[in-house]
Structures are given as C-alpha cells and as structure tokens.
Coordinates of C-alpha atoms in Angstrom, one line a residue:
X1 CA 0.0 0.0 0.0
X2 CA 2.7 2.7 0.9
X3 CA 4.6 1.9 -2.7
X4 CA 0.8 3.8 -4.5
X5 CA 1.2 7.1 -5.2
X6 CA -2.0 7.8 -3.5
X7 CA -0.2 7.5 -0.3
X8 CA 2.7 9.9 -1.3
X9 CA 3.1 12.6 1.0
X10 CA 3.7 15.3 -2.1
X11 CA 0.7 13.9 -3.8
X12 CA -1.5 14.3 -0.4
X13 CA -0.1 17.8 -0.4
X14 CA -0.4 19.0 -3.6
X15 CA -3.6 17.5 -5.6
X16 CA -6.1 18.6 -3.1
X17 CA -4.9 22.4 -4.6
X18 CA -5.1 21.1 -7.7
X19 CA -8.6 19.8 -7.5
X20 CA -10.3 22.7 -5.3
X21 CA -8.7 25.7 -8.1
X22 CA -10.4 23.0 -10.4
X23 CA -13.9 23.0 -8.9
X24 CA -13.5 26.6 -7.8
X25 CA -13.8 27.2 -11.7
X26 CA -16.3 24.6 -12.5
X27 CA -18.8 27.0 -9.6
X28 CA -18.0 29.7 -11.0
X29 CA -18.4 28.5 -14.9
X30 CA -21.8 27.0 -13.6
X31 CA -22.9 30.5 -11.9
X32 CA -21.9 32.2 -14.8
X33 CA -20.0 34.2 -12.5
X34 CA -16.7 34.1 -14.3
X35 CA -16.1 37.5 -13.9
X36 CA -15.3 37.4 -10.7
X37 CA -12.1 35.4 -11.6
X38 CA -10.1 38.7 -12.8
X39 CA -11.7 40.8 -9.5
X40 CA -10.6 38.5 -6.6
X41 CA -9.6 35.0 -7.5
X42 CA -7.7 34.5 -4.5
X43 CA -11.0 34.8 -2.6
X44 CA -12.7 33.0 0.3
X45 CA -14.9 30.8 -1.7
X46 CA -11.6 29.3 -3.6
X47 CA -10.0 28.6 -0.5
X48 CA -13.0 26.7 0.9
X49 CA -12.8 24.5 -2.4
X50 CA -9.4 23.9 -1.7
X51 CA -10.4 22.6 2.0
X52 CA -12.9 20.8 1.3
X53 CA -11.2 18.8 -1.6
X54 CA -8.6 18.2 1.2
X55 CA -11.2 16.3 3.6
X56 CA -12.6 15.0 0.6
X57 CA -9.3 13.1 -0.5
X58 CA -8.5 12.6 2.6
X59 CA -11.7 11.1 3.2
X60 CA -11.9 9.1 0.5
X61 CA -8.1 7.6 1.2
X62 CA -9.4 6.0 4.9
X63 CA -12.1 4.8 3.0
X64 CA -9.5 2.7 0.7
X65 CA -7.9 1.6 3.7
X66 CA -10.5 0.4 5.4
X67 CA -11.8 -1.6 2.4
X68 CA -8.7 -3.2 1.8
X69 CA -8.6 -4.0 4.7
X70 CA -12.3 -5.8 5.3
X71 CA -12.8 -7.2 2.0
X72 CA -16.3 -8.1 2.3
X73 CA -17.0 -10.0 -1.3
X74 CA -14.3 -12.4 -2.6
X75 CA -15.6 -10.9 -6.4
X76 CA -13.3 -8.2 -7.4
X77 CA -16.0 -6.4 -9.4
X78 CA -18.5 -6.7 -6.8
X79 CA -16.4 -5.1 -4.1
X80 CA -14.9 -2.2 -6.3
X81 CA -18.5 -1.2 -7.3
X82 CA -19.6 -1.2 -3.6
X83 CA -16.4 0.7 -2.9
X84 CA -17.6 3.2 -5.3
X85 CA -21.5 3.5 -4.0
X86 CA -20.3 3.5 -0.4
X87 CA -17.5 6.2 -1.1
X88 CA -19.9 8.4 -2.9
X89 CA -22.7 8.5 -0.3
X90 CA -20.4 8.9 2.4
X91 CA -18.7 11.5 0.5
X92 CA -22.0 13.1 -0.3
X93 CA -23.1 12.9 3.5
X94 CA -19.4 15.0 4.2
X95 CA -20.2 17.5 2.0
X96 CA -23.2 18.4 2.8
X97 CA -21.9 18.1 6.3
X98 CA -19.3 21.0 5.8
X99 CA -20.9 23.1 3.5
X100 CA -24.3 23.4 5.7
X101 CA -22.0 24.3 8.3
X102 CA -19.8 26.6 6.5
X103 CA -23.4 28.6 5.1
X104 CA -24.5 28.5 8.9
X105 CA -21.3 29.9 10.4
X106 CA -19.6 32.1 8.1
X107 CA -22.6 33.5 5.5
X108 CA -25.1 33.4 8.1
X109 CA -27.9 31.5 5.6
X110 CA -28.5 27.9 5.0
X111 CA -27.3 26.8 1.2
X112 CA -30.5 25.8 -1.1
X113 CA -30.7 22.5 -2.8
X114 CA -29.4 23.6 -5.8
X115 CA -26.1 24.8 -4.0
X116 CA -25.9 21.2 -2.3
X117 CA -26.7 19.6 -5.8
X118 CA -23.8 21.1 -7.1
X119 CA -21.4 20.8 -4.9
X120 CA -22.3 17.1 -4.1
X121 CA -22.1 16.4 -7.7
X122 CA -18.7 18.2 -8.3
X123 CA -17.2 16.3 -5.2
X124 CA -18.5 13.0 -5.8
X125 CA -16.8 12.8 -9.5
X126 CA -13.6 13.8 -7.6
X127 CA -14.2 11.0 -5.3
X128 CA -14.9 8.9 -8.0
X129 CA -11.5 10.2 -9.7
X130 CA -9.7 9.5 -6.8
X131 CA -10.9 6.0 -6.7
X132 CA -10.7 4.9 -9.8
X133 CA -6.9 6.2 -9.6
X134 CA -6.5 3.8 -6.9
X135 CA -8.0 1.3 -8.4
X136 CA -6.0 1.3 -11.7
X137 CA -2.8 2.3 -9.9
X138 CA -2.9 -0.9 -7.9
X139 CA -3.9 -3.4 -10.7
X140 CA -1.2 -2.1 -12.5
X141 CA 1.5 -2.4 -9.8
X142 CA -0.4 -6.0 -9.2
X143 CA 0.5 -6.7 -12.5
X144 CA 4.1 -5.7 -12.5
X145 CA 4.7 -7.3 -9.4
X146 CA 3.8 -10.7 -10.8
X147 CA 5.6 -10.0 -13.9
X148 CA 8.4 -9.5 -11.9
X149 CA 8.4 -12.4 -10.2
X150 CA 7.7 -14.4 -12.9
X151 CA 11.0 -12.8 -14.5
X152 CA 12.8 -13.5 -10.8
X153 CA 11.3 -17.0 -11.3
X154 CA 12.7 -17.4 -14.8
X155 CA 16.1 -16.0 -13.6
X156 CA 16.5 -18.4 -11.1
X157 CA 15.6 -20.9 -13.4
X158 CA 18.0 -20.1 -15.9
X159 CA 20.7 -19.6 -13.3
X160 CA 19.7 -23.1 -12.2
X161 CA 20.3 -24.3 -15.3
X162 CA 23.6 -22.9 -15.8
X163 CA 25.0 -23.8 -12.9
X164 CA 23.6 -27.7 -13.5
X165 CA 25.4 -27.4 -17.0
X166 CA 28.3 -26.1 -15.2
X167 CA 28.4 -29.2 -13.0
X168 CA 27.6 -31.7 -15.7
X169 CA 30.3 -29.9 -17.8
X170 CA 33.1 -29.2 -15.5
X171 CA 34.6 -26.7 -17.9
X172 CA 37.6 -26.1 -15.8
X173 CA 38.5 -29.7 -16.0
X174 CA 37.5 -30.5 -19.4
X175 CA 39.9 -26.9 -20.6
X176 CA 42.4 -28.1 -18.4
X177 CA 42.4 -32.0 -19.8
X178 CA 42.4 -31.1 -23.1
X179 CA 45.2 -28.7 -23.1
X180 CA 47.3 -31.8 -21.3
X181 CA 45.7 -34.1 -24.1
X182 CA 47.4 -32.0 -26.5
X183 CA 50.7 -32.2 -25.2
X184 CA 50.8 -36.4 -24.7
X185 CA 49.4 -36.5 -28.2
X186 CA 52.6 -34.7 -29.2
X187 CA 55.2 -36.8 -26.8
X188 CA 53.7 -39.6 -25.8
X189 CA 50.6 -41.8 -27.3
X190 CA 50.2 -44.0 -25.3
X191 CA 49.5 -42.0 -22.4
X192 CA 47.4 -39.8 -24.5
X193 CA 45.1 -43.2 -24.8
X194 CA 44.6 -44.1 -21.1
X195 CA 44.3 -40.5 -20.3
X196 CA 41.4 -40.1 -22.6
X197 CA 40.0 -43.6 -21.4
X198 CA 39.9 -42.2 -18.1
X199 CA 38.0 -38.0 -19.2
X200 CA 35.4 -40.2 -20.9
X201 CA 34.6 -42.4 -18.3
X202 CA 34.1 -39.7 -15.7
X203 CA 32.1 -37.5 -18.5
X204 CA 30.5 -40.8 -19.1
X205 CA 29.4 -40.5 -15.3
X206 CA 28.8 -37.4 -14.9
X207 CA 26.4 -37.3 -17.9
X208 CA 24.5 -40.4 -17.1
X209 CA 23.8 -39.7 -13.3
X210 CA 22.4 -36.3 -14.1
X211 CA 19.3 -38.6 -14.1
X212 CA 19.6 -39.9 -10.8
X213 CA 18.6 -38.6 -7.8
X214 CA 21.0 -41.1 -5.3
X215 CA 23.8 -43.5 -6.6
X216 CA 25.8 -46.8 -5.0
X217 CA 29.1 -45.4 -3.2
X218 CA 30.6 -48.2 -5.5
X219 CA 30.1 -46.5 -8.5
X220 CA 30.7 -42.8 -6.9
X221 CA 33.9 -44.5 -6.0
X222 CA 34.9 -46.0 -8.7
X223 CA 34.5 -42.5 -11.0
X224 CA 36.2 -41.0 -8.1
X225 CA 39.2 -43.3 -8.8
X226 CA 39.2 -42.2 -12.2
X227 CA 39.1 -38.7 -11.8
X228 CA 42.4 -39.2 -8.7
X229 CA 44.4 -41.0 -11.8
X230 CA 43.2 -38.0 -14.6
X231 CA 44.7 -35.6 -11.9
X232 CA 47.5 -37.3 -11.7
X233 CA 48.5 -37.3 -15.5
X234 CA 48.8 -33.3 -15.2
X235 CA 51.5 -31.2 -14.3
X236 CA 52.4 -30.8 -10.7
X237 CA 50.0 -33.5 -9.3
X238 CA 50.4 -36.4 -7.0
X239 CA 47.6 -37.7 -5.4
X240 CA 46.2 -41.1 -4.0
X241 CA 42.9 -42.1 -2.5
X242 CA 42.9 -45.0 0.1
X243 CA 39.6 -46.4 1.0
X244 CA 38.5 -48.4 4.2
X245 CA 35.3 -48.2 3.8
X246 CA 33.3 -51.8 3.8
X247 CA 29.9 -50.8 4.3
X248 CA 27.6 -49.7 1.1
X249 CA 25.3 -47.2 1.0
X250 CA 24.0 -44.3 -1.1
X251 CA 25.0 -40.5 -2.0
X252 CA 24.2 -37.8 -4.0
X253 CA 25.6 -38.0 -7.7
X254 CA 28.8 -36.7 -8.3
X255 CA 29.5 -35.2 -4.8
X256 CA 32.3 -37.6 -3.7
X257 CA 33.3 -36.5 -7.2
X258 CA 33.4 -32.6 -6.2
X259 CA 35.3 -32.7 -2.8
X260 CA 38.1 -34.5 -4.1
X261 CA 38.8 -32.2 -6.8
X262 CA 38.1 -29.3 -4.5
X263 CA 40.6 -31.1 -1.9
X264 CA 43.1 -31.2 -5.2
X265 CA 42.3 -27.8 -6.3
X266 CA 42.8 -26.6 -3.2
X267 CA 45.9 -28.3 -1.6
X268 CA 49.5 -27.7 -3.0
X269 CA 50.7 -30.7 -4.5
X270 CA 54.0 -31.4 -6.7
X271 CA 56.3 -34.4 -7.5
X272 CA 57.7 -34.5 -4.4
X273 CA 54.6 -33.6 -2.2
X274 CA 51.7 -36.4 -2.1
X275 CA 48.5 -36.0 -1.7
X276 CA 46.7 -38.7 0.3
X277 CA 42.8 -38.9 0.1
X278 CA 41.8 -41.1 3.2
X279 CA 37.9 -42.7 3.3
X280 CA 36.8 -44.1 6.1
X281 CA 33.1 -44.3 8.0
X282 CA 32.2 -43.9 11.1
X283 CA 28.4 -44.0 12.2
X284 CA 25.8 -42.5 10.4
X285 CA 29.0 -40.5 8.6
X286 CA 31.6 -41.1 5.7
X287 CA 34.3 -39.5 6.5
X288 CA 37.3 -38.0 3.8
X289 CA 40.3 -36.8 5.4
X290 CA 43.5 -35.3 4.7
X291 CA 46.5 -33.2 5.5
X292 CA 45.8 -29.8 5.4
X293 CA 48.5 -28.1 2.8
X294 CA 45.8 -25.3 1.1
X295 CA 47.2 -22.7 -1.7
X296 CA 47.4 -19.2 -1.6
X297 CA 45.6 -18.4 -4.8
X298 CA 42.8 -21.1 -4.1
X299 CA 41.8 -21.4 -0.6
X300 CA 39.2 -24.2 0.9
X301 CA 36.3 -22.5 1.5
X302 CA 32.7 -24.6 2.8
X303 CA 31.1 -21.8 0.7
X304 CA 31.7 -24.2 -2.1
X305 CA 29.5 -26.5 -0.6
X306 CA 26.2 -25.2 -0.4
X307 CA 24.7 -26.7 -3.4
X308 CA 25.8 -30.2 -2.0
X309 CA 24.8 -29.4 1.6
X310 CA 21.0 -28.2 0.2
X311 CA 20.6 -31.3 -1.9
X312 CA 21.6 -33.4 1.0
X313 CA 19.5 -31.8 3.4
X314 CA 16.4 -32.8 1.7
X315 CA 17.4 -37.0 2.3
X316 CA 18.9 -36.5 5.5
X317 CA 18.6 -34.2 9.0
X318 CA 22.2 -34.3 9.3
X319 CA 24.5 -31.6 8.4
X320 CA 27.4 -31.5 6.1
X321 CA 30.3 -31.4 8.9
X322 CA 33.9 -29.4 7.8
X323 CA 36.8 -29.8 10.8
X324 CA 40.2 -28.0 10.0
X325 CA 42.9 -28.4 12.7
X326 CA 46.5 -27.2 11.9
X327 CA 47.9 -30.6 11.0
X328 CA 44.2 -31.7 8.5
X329 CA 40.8 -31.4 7.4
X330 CA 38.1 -33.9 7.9
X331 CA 34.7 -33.6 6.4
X332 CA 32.1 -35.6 7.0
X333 CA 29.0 -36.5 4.9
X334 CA 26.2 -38.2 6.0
X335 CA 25.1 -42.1 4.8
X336 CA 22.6 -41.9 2.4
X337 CA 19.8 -45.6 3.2
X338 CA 16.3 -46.3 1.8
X339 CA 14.2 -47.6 4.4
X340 CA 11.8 -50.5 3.4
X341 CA 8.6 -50.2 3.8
X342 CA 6.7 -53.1 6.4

C-alpha cells in the first residue's frame, strides 16, 4: 500500500490544490459568475474548495484503507462497485456536512438544494476520480509485481540451469584436460590413450547420473578413482585415494566426485609432495580426510558447498560437517539408506 502514489506525502499535499482551483472554476463557470475570476480569485470561496477537496481526498483515502482491509465479497468487481456506491454517499453525506456548516457559520444562511446539488455532484466525481486512480494504480502495480516475479522465477531458473550445466560440464577440467591431451598427443601416445579412457569415463558418469537422484558409493567410488588417476597425468599433481570403507550405502551424484577435486584444487601438490585422500566411516557419517596443505591463490572455503549441503539436506537431517585443525581437514557426509517399507 505505501509503494501507491495515492499514499505519497507530495501527492496528499499538492492534488487537493489542484482539484479545489479545479472545482472553484467549475462554480464559477456553472454561476456564470466568471467574472469574478479577474476581481478577486484568491477569494474565500476558492479557498473553501481547496479545503474541502482536502477532507474529501483525505476522506476518500481512509475509505480505501478500510476496504482493503475488510474485504467483504471475494468478487473483485463486486467489491470495487460497492467501494464506489459507499464512497460516494459517504462522500456526499461530508459535503453536505461541511458546507451546511460553513453557510450557517460564516454567510449566516443555509445553502438551497441547488447549491448542495452542485457541490455534491462536483465532489463525488472527484471522489470517483480518486478511486478509480487507486483502483487502476494498484492493478497495474499488481501486475508488474507478478511479472516480476515471474522474471525473478525465470532467472532463477536459468541460473539453475547454468550452474547444473556447469556441473555436468566441469569446464575447468574438461579446458584443463584437453590442453594436457594436446601435449601427450605430441610426446607420448600412449599415455594420451589411457588418459582419454579415463575424461570419458568420468564424462560418461557425470552425464548419465544427471538422471539420478541417489547413486551406490561403489560407483561414486569407482569414478572417483578415475578422476584421482586423470589428476595425476597433469602437471604438478600427485595424489592417491585410500579407502576403508566396507559398508555400502548411497550419496548424492557426483558429490564424492566434487570434494576431491576441491581437496586437489585446493591443496598444494608437486612431485615431491603427495597427496593422500583417506575414506573411512564412522556411524551415520563417511568420513574423507587429509593433511591440510591449502594454496594461496585457491583457498578451501565450505562456501563451495552449499549446493551439496541443500541437496543433501532434503534425504537426510544431518548436516554436512567441515573440521580443519592445523595438521588436516576432515569432512564428513552423511550415509545416504532407503528404508523398506513393512
């Protein structure tokens, strides 16, 4: 309500003027008293138009208030015509109100009917006016505001999207084995074959679990394997995953997948500096841990988490858990079981 213009300070200030100047003239046009324009137009009659279009407005904007607030009929149409009957008699019942009083008080004579008429019927289209400016300034911002969300909605679906392609694509990777594809081409062939073996098996993987919502830790696993011997055909990288874990359950797609090339990313690595990957379980948990050697450039962050830690929030009640200690980092993710229905 306080984004209409209706409500706007300014406006509340400055169309009541507006309007009373406006019915000033229609009196005087009506009287064919226009004459009196050019002898005193700042007069006391102009100034009691202005007033009154100020209770008038002023009037009519509790009036909108109230109603939307009470909404009586659940028809749109329905309620804005009683809006407007309502309005206007009330409306009519204020002005005749104040100008029977002004008459009494200030001119010492009680207006006629044809005085009354007139006014009423002046002030009532202003009401009217007023209404119907509320009316259409809220549909419109009604409809804005859903196009804007559907816009918002469509954003976040295309972001969505992207970020899904991003995941599926894994450009960093795929840029980063291909330029080292290049160079074992050139020097050595053979290599060039198992190293291509082992990008289209994890593509392979990443592409077909797209479609599934859980997958075996086996098969996690076993891509994960993959991806720890693609690392280590380029430069600078020396890594080895060791697995004690004996128990099978499920996990989200691809997110065993994502640490350990986060870990990798993230951990300074050469020849002569090894990287060990340690898997092990413990409860309700899996548990990947490893000594704690993080880069400059790329630091660790659990920020990069968050898309893992919402889609495994929605299978389980336990919480993605990150421990860093001087000496290593243990994360822990929880075990992912389908319960059998008795």
């Amino acid at each position: 309500m306080k984004k209409l213009f209706v409500h706007k300070p300014l406006f509340r200030l400055l169309s009541p003027i507006f309007s009373g100047v406006v019915v000033y003239f229609l009196i005087l046009l009506v009287n064919n008293n226009v004459a009196q324009i050019q002898n005193e137009f700042l007069g006391e009659e102009l100034y009691v138009c202005i007033g009154m279009s100020y209770i008038i407005q002023e009037f009519s904007r509790i009036l909108l208030l109230l109603f939307k607030r009470f909404s009586f009929f659940s028809n749109t149409i329905l309620s804005i015509v009683l809006q407007v009957i309502i309005s206007i008699i009330l409306s009519i019942t204020v002005v005749t109100l104040c100008i029977t009083v002004y008459y009494k008080q200030i001119l010492g004579f009680s207006p006629n009917s044809e005085e009354l008429w007139l006014f009423n019927s002046i002030f009532s289209v202003i009401t009217l006016i007023y209404i119907l400016l509320f009316i259409s300034h809220e549909y419109l911002h009604k409809i804005n505001s859903e196009k804007l969300k559907e816009e918002q909605e469509y954003l976040e679906h295309i972001e969505q999207d992207f970020k899904e392609f991003k995941q599926g694509i894994n450009p960093e990777l795929l840029f980063e084995s291909l330029e080292n594809l290049l160079v074992l081409i050139k020097y050595d062939k053979e290599k060039a074959d198992n190293f291509i073996d082992y990008l289209a098996t994890i593509y392979r993987y990443i592409l077909s679990s797209k479609q599934k919502q859980l997958v075996d830790l086996n098969d996690e696993l076993e891509n994960t394997q993959e991806l720890v011997k693609l690392f280590n055909y380029l430069p600078y990288r020396n890594v080895s995953l060791k697995n004690t874990i004996k128990d099978s359950f499920l996990m989200v797609p691809r997110s065993l997948l994502f640490i350990v090339e986060q870990i990798i990313r993230t951990t300074i690595i050469s020849s002569n500096i090894k990287l060990e990957i340690k898997l092990s379980e413990e409860n309700d948990f899996f548990i990947i841990n490893y000594l704690t050697n993080d880069k400059i450039t790329e630091v660790f962050s659990v920020k990069n988490f968050k898309e893992i830690e919402r889609v495994y929030s929605i299978y389980s009640n336990k919480n993605i858990e990150v421990t860093t200690t001087d000496y290593d980092r243990t994360i822990k993710i929880p075990k992912l079981t389908i319960k059998s229905s008795v």
